[in-house]
PDB file of C-alpha atoms in Angstrom:
ATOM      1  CA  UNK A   1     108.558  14.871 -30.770  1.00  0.00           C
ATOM      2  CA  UNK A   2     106.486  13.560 -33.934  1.00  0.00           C
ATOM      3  CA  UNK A   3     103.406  13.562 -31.440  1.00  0.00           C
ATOM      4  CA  UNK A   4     103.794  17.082 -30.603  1.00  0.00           C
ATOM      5  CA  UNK A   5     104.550  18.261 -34.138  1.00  0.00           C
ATOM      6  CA  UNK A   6     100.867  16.422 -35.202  1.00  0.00           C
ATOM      7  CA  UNK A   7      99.026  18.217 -32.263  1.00  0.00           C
ATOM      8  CA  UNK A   8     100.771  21.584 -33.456  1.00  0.00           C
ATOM      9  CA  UNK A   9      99.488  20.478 -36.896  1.00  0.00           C
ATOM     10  CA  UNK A  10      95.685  19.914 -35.770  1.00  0.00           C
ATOM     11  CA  UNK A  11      95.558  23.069 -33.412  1.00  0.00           C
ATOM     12  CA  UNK A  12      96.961  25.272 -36.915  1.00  0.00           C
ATOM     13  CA  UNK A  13      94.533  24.216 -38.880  1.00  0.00           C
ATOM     14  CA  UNK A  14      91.061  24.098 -36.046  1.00  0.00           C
ATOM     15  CA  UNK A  15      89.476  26.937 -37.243  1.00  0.00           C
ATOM     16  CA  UNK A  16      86.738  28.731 -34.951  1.00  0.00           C
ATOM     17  CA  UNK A  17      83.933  30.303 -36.588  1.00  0.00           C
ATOM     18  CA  UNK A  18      83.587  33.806 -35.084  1.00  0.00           C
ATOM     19  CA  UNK A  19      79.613  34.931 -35.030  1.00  0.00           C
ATOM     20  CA  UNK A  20      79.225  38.153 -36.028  1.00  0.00           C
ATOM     21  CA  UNK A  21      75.878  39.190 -34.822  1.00  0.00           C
ATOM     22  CA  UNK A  22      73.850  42.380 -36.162  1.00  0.00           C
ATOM     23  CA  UNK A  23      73.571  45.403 -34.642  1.00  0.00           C
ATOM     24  CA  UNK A  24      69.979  44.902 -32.152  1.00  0.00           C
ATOM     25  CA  UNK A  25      70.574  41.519 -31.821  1.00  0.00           C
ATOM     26  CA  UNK A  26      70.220  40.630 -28.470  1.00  0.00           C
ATOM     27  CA  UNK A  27      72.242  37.424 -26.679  1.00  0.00           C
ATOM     28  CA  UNK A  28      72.891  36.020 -23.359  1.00  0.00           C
ATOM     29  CA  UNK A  29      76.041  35.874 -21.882  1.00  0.00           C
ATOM     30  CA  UNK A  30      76.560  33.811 -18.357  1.00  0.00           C
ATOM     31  CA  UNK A  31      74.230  36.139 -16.432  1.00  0.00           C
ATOM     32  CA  UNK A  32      73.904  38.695 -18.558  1.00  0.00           C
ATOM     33  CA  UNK A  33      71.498  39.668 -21.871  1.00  0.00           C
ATOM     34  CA  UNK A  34      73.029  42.701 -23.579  1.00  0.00           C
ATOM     35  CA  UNK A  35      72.995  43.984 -27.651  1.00  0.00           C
ATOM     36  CA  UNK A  36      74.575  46.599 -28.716  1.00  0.00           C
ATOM     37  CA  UNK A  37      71.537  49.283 -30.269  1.00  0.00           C
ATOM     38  CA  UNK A  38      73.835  51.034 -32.575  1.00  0.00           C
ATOM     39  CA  UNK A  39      77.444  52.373 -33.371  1.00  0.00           C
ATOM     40  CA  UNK A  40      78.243  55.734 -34.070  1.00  0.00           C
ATOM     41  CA  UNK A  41      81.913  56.526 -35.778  1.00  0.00           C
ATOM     42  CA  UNK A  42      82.748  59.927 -35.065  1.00  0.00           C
ATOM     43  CA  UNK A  43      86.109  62.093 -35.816  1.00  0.00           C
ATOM     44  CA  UNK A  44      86.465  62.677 -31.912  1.00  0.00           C
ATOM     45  CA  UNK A  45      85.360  59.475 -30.396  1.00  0.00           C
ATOM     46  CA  UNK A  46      83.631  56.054 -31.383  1.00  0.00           C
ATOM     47  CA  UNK A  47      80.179  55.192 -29.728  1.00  0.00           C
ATOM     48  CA  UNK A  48      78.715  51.792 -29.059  1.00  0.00           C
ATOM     49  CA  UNK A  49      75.134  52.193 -27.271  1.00  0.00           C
ATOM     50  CA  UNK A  50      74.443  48.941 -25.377  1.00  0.00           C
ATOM     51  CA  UNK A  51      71.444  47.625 -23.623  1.00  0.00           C
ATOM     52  CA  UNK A  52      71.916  45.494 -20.640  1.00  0.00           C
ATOM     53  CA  UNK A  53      70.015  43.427 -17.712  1.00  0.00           C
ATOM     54  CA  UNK A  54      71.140  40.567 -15.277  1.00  0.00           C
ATOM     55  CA  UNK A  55      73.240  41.501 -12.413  1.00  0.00           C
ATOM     56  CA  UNK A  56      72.336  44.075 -10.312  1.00  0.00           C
ATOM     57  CA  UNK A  57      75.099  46.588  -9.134  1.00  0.00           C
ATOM     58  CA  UNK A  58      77.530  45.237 -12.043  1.00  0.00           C
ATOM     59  CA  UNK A  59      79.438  48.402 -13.837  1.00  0.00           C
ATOM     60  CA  UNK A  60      78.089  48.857 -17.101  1.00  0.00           C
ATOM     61  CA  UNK A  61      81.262  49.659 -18.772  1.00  0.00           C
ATOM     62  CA  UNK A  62      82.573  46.350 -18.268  1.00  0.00           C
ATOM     63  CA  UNK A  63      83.592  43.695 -20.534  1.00  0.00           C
ATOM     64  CA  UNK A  64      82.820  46.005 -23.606  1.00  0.00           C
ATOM     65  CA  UNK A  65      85.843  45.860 -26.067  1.00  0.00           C
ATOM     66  CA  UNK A  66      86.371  47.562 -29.541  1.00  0.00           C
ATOM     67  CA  UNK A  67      88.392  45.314 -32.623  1.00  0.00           C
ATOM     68  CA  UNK A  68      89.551  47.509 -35.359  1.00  0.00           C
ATOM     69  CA  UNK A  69      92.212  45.627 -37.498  1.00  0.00           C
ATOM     70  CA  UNK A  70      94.875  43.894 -35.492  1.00  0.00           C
ATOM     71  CA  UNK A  71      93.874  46.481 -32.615  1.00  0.00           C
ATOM     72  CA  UNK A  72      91.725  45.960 -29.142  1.00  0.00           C
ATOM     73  CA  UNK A  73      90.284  49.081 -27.596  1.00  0.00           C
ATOM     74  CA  UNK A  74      89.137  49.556 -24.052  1.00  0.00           C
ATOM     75  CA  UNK A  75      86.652  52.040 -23.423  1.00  0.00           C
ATOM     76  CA  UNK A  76      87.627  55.626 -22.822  1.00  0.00           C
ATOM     77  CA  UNK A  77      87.374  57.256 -19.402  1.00  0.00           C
ATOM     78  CA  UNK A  78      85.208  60.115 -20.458  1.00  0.00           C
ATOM     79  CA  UNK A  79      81.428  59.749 -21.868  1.00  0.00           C
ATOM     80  CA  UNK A  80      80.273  61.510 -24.740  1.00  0.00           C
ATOM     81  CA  UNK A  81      79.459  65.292 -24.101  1.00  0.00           C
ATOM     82  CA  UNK A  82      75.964  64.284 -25.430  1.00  0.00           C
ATOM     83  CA  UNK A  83      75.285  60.414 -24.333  1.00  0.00           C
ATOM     84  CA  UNK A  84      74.099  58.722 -21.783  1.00  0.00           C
ATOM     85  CA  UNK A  85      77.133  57.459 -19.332  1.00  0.00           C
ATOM     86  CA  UNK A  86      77.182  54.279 -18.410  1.00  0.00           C
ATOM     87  CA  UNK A  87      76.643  52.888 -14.648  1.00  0.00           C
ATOM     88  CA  UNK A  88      75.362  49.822 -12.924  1.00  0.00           C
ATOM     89  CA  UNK A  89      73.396  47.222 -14.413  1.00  0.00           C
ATOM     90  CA  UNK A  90      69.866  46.060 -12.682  1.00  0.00           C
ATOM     91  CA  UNK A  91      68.386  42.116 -12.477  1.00  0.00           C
ATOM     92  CA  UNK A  92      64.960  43.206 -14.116  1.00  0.00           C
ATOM     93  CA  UNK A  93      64.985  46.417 -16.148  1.00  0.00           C
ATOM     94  CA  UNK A  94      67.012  46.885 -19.102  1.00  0.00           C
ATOM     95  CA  UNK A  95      69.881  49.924 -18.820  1.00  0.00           C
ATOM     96  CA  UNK A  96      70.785  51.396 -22.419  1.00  0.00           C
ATOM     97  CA  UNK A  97      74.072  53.778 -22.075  1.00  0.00           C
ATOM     98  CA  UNK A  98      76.856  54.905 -24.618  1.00  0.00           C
ATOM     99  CA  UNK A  99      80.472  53.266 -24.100  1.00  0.00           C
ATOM    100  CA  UNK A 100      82.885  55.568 -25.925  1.00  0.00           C
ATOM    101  CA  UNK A 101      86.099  54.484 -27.738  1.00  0.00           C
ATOM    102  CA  UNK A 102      88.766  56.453 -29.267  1.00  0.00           C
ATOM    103  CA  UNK A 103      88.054  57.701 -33.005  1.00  0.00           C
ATOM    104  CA  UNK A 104      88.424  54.659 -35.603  1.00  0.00           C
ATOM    105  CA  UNK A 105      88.428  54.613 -39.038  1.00  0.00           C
ATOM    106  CA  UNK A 106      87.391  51.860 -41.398  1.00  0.00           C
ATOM    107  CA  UNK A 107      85.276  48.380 -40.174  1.00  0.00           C
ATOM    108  CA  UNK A 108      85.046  47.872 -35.921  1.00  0.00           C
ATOM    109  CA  UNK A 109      83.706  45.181 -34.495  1.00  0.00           C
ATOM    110  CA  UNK A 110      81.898  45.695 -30.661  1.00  0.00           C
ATOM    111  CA  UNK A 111      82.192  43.005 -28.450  1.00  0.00           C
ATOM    112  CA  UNK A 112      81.555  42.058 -24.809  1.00  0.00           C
ATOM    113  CA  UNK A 113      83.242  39.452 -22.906  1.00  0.00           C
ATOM    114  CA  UNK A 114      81.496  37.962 -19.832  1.00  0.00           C
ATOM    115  CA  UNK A 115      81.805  34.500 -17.867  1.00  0.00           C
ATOM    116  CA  UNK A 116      84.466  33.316 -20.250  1.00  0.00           C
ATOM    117  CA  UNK A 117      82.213  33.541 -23.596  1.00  0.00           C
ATOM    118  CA  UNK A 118      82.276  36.738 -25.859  1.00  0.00           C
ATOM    119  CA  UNK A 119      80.187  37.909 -28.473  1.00  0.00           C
ATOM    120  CA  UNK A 120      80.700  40.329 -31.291  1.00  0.00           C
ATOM    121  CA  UNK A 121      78.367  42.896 -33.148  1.00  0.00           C
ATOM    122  CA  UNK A 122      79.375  44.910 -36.602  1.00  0.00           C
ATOM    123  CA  UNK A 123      77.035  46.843 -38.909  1.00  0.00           C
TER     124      UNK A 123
END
């Protein structure tokens, strides 16, 4: 019981320092190099435009995420009347498209989740 109640102890207090990269920055994730090119809060929808290479035929759309407060977004079905929707990825040329959220208010954070590692991009 004490042993357990020290390895609750340790895991409360590990913290994790959460890199918040800037908007441009690009990374690589597993198989994947994306960045997120800019983010665009609107009244009827929030935009994240994304550039991304590495697997060819993978949907675009996938793995994007969008924190506001306590709250995790998925994208939104629809594209943006006037962006560029989002398909399939290719090996060797870089694909830039708009993932759209619902409206937010306030300070988002974008991130992308791929081959169990996730990084995150604010402005």
């Amino acid at each position: 019981m004490l042993a357990g109640g020290v390895k609750l102890f340790q895991t409360a207090n590990n913290e994790k320092k959460v890199e918040i990269l800037a908007v441009g920055q690009e990374v690589v994730l597993g198989d994947m190099t994306v960045s997120v090119r800019a983010i665009i809060q609107g009244d009827q929808e929030t935009i994240a435009t994304v550039q991304m290479m590495g697997v060819d035929g993978a949907d675009a759309r996938e793995g994007w995420r969008l924190l506001t407060g306590a709250t995790v977004l998925q994208p939104a079905k629809q594209t943006s009347q006037g962006g560029v929707s989002c398909g399939t990825v290719s090996v060797d040329i870089p694909v830039q498209c708009d993932v759209v959220f619902a409206p937010t208010t306030g300070r988002i954070t974008v991130a992308y989740l791929r081959s169990g590692l996730q990084r995150q991009w604010s402005k």
